[in-house]
CSV table of C-alpha atoms in Angstrom, one decimal:
chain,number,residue,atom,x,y,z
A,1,UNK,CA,4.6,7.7,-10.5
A,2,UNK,CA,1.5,6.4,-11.2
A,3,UNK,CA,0.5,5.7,-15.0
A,4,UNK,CA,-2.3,9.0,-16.5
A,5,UNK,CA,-4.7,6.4,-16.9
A,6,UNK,CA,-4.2,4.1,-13.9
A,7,UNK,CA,-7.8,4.3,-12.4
A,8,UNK,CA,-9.3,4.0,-15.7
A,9,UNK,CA,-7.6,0.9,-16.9
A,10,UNK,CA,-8.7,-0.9,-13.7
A,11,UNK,CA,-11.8,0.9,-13.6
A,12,UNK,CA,-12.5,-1.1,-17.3
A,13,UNK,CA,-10.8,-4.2,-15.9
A,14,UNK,CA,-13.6,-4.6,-13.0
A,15,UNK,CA,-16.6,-4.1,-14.9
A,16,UNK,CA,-15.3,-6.5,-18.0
A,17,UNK,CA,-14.9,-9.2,-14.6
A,18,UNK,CA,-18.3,-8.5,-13.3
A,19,UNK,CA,-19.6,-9.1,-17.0
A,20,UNK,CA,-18.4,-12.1,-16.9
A,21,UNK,CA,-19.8,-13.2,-13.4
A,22,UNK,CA,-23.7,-11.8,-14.9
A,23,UNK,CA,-23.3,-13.8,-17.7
A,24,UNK,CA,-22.1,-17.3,-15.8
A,25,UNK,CA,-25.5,-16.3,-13.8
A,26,UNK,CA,-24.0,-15.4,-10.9
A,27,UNK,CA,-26.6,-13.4,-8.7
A,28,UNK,CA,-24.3,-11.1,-6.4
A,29,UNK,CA,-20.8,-10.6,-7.3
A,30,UNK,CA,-18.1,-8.2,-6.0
A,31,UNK,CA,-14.7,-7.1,-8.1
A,32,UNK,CA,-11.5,-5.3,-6.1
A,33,UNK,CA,-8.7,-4.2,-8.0
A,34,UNK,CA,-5.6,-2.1,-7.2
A,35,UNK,CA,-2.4,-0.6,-9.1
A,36,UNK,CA,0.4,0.0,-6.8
A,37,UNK,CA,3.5,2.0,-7.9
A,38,UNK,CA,6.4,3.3,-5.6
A,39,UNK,CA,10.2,4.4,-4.7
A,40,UNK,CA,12.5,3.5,-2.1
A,41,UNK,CA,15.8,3.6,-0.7
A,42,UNK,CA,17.1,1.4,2.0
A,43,UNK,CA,19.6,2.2,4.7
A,44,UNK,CA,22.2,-0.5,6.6
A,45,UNK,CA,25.1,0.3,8.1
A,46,UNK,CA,24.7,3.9,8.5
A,47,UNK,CA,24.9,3.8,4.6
A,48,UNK,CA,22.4,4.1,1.8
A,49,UNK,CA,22.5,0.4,0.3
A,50,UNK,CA,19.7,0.3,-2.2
A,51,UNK,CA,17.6,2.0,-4.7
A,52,UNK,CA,14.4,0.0,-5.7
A,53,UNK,CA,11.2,0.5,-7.5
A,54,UNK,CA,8.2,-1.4,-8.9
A,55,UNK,CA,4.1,-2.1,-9.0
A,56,UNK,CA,2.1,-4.3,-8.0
A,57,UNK,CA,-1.9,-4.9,-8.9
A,58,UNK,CA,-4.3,-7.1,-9.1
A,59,UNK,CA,-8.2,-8.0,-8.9
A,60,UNK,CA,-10.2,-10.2,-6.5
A,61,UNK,CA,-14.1,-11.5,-7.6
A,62,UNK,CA,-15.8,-12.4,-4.5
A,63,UNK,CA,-19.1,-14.2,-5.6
A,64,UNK,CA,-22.4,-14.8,-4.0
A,65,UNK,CA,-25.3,-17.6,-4.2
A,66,UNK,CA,-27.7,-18.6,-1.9
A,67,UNK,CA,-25.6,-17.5,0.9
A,68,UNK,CA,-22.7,-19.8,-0.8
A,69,UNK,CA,-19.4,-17.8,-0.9
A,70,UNK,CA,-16.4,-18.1,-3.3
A,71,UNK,CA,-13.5,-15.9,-3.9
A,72,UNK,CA,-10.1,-15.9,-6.6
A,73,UNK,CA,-7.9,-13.4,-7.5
A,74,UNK,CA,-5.9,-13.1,-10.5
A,75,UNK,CA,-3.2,-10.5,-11.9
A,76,UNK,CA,-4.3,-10.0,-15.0
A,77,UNK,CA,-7.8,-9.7,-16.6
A,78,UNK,CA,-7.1,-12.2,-19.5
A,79,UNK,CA,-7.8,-14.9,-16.5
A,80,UNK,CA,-10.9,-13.8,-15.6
A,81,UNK,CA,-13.0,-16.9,-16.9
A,82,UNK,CA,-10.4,-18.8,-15.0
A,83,UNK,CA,-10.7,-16.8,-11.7
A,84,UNK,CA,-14.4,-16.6,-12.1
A,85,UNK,CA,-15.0,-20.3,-12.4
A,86,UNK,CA,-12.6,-21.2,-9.7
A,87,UNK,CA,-14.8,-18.6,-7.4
A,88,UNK,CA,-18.1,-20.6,-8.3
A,89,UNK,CA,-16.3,-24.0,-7.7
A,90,UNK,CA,-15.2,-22.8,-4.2
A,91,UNK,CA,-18.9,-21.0,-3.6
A,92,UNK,CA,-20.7,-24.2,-4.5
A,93,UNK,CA,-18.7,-26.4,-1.7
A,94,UNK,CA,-18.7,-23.8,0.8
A,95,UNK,CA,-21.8,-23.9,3.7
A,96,UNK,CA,-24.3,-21.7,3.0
A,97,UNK,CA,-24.6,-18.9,5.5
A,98,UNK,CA,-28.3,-17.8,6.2
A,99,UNK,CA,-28.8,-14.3,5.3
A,100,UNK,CA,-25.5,-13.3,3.7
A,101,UNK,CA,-25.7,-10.5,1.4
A,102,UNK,CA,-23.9,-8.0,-0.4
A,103,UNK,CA,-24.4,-4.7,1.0
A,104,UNK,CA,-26.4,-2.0,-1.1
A,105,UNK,CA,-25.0,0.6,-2.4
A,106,UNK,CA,-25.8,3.7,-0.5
A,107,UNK,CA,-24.8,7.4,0.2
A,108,UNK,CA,-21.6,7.7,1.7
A,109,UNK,CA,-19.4,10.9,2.4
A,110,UNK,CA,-15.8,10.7,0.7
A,111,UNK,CA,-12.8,10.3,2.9
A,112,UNK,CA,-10.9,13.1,2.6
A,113,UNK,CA,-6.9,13.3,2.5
A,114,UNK,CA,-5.9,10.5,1.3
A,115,UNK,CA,-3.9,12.0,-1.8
A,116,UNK,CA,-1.3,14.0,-2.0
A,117,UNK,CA,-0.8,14.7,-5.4
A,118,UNK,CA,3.0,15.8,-5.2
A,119,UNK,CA,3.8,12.6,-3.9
A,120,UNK,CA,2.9,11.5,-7.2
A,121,UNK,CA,6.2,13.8,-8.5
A,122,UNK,CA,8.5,12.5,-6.0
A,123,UNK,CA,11.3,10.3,-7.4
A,124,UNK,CA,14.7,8.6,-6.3
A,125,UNK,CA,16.6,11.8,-6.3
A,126,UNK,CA,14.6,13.1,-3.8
A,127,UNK,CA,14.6,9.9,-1.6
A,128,UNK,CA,18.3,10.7,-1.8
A,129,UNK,CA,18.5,13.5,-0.1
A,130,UNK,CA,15.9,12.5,2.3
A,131,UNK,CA,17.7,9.9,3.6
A,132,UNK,CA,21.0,11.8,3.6
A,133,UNK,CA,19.5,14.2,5.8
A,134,UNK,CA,18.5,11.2,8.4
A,135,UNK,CA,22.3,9.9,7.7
A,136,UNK,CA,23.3,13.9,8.9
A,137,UNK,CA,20.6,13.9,11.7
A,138,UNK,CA,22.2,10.9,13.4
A,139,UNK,CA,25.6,11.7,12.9
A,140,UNK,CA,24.4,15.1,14.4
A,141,UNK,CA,23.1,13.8,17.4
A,142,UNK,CA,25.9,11.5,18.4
A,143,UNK,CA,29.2,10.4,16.8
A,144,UNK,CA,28.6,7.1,18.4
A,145,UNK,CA,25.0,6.4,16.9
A,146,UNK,CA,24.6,4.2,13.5
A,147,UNK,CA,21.5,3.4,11.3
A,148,UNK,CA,22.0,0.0,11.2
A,149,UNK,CA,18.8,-0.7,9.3
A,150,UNK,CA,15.5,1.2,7.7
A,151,UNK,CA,14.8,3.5,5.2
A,152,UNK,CA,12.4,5.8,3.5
A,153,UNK,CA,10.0,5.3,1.0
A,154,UNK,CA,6.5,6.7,-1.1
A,155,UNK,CA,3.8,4.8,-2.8
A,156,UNK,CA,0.8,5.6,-4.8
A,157,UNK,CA,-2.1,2.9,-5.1
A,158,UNK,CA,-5.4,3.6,-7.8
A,159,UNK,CA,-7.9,1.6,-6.8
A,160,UNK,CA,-11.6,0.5,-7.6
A,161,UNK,CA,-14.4,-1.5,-6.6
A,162,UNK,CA,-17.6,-2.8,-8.4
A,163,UNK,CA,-20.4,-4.6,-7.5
A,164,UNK,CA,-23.4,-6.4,-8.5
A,165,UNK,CA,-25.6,-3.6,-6.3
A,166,UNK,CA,-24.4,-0.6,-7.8
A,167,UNK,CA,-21.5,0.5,-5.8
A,168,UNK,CA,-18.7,1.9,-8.2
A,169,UNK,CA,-16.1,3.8,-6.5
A,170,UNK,CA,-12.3,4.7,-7.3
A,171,UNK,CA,-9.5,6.7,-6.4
A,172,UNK,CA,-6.1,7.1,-5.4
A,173,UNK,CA,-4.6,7.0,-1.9
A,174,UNK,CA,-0.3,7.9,-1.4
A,175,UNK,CA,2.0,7.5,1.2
A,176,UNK,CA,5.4,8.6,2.7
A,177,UNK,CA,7.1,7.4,5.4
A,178,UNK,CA,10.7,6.4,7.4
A,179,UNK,CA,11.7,4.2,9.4
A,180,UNK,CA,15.2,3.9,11.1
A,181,UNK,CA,16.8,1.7,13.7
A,182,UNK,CA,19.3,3.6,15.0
A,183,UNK,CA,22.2,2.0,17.8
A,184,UNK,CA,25.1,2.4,19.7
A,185,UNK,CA,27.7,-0.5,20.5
A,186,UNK,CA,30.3,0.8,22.9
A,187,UNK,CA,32.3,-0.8,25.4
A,188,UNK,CA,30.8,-3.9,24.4
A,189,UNK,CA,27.2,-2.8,25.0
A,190,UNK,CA,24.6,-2.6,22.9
A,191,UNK,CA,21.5,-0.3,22.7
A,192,UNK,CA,19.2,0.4,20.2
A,193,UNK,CA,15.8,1.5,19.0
A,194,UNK,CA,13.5,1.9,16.3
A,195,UNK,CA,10.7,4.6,14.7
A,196,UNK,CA,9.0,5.2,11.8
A,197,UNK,CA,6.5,7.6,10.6
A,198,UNK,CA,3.9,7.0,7.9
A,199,UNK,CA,1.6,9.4,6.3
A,200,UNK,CA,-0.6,10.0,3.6
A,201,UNK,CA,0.5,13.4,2.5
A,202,UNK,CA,4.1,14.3,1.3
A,203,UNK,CA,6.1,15.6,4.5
A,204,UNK,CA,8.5,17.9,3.0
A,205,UNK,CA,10.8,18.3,6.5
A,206,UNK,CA,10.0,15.0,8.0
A,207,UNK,CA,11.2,16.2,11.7
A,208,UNK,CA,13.9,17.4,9.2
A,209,UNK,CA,13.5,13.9,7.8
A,210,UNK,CA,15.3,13.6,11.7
A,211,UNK,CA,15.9,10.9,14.0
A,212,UNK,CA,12.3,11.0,15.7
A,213,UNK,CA,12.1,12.5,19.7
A,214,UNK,CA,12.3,9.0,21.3
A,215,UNK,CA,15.1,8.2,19.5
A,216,UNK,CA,16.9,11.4,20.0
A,217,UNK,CA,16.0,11.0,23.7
A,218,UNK,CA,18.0,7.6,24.0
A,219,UNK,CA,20.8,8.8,21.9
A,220,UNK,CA,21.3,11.3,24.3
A,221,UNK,CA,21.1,9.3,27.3
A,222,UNK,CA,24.1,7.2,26.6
């Protein structure tokens, strides 16, 4: 899903930004950047209605001087002088805070378990069948019950962040998730509810890729 040398290519990206920032002068600067990738399909009227996906990235320069702060973002690194200018105009009209720092870099313990890397395998033919086994689940649980909106979806994001200070940091975070708002019009009355589940880690059954228990519950109780 997401490109071999995702974190790389932003990884360069940042660094070439804060380059630009130490040689403009700037004395604290800060570069974000992100590459998100992903696959979804969306369900409406207890029928799979579309099959979508794209990216999305960018990069954000926070800068830093005298307590002044400015920030831009841009898409692409060819506007970097551009962003990084625009982040000194806006620093040099903003109030200067007393105090205001970037934070050093320091030790820090990874965060753990947010990558799974088969969600990084996971493409529309698999959505498929996930969401025709919530289609099946529903239909299980009550003729009467229609998804009449939701879906389900997976994402993987590389990101990176480099500062004046030291810090350089990257890595990739996925998710998967479902959401489903499920309802029953009968007798001219209308119920309905919604759930969804997000996580970072591929869920192979998601609850059978089921209508979740509160749903289940209300289906039942008509």
């Amino acid at each position: 899903m997401l490109p071999d040398d995702a974190i790389t290519r932003i990884v360069e990206g940042a660094q070439s930004i804060g380059q630009i920032c130490q040689s403009k002068g700037i004395a604290e600067w800060e570069v974000v950047a992100f590459q998100s990738y992903g696959h979804e399909l969306d369900i409406e009227a207890g029928k799979i209605k579309l099959a979508a996906g794209g990216g999305d990235g960018g990069y954000g320069v926070r800068v830093l001087d005298g307590g002044r702060f400015g920030y831009a973002h841009l898409v692409d690194v060819s506007g970097a002088e551009h962003a990084v200018s625009q982040a000194i105009s806006i620093a040099k009209i903003s109030p200067a805070i007393e105090g205001f720092c970037l934070p050093e870099n320091q030790k820090s313990t990874e965060v753990l378990g947010r990558c799974d890397n088969r969600i990084l395998d996971v493409g529309p033919e698999d959505l498929l069948e996930q969401a025709d086994a919530i289609l099946n689940e529903v239909a299980s649980l009550d003729s009467r019950a229609v998804i009449t909106g939701g879906g389900v979806g997976v994402s993987a994001t590389a990101g990176v962040i480099v500062t004046s200070q030291g810090i350089l940091s990257s890595g990739i975070s996925t998710s998967h998730g479902a959401g489903v708002q499920v309802s029953i019009d009968e007798n001219d009355e209308l119920t309905s509810a919604w759930e969804n589940q997000f996580q970072t880690v591929l869920k192979l059954q998601f609850i059978g890729l089921s209508v979740p228990e509160s749903q289940s519950r209300l289906i039942h109780k008509q």
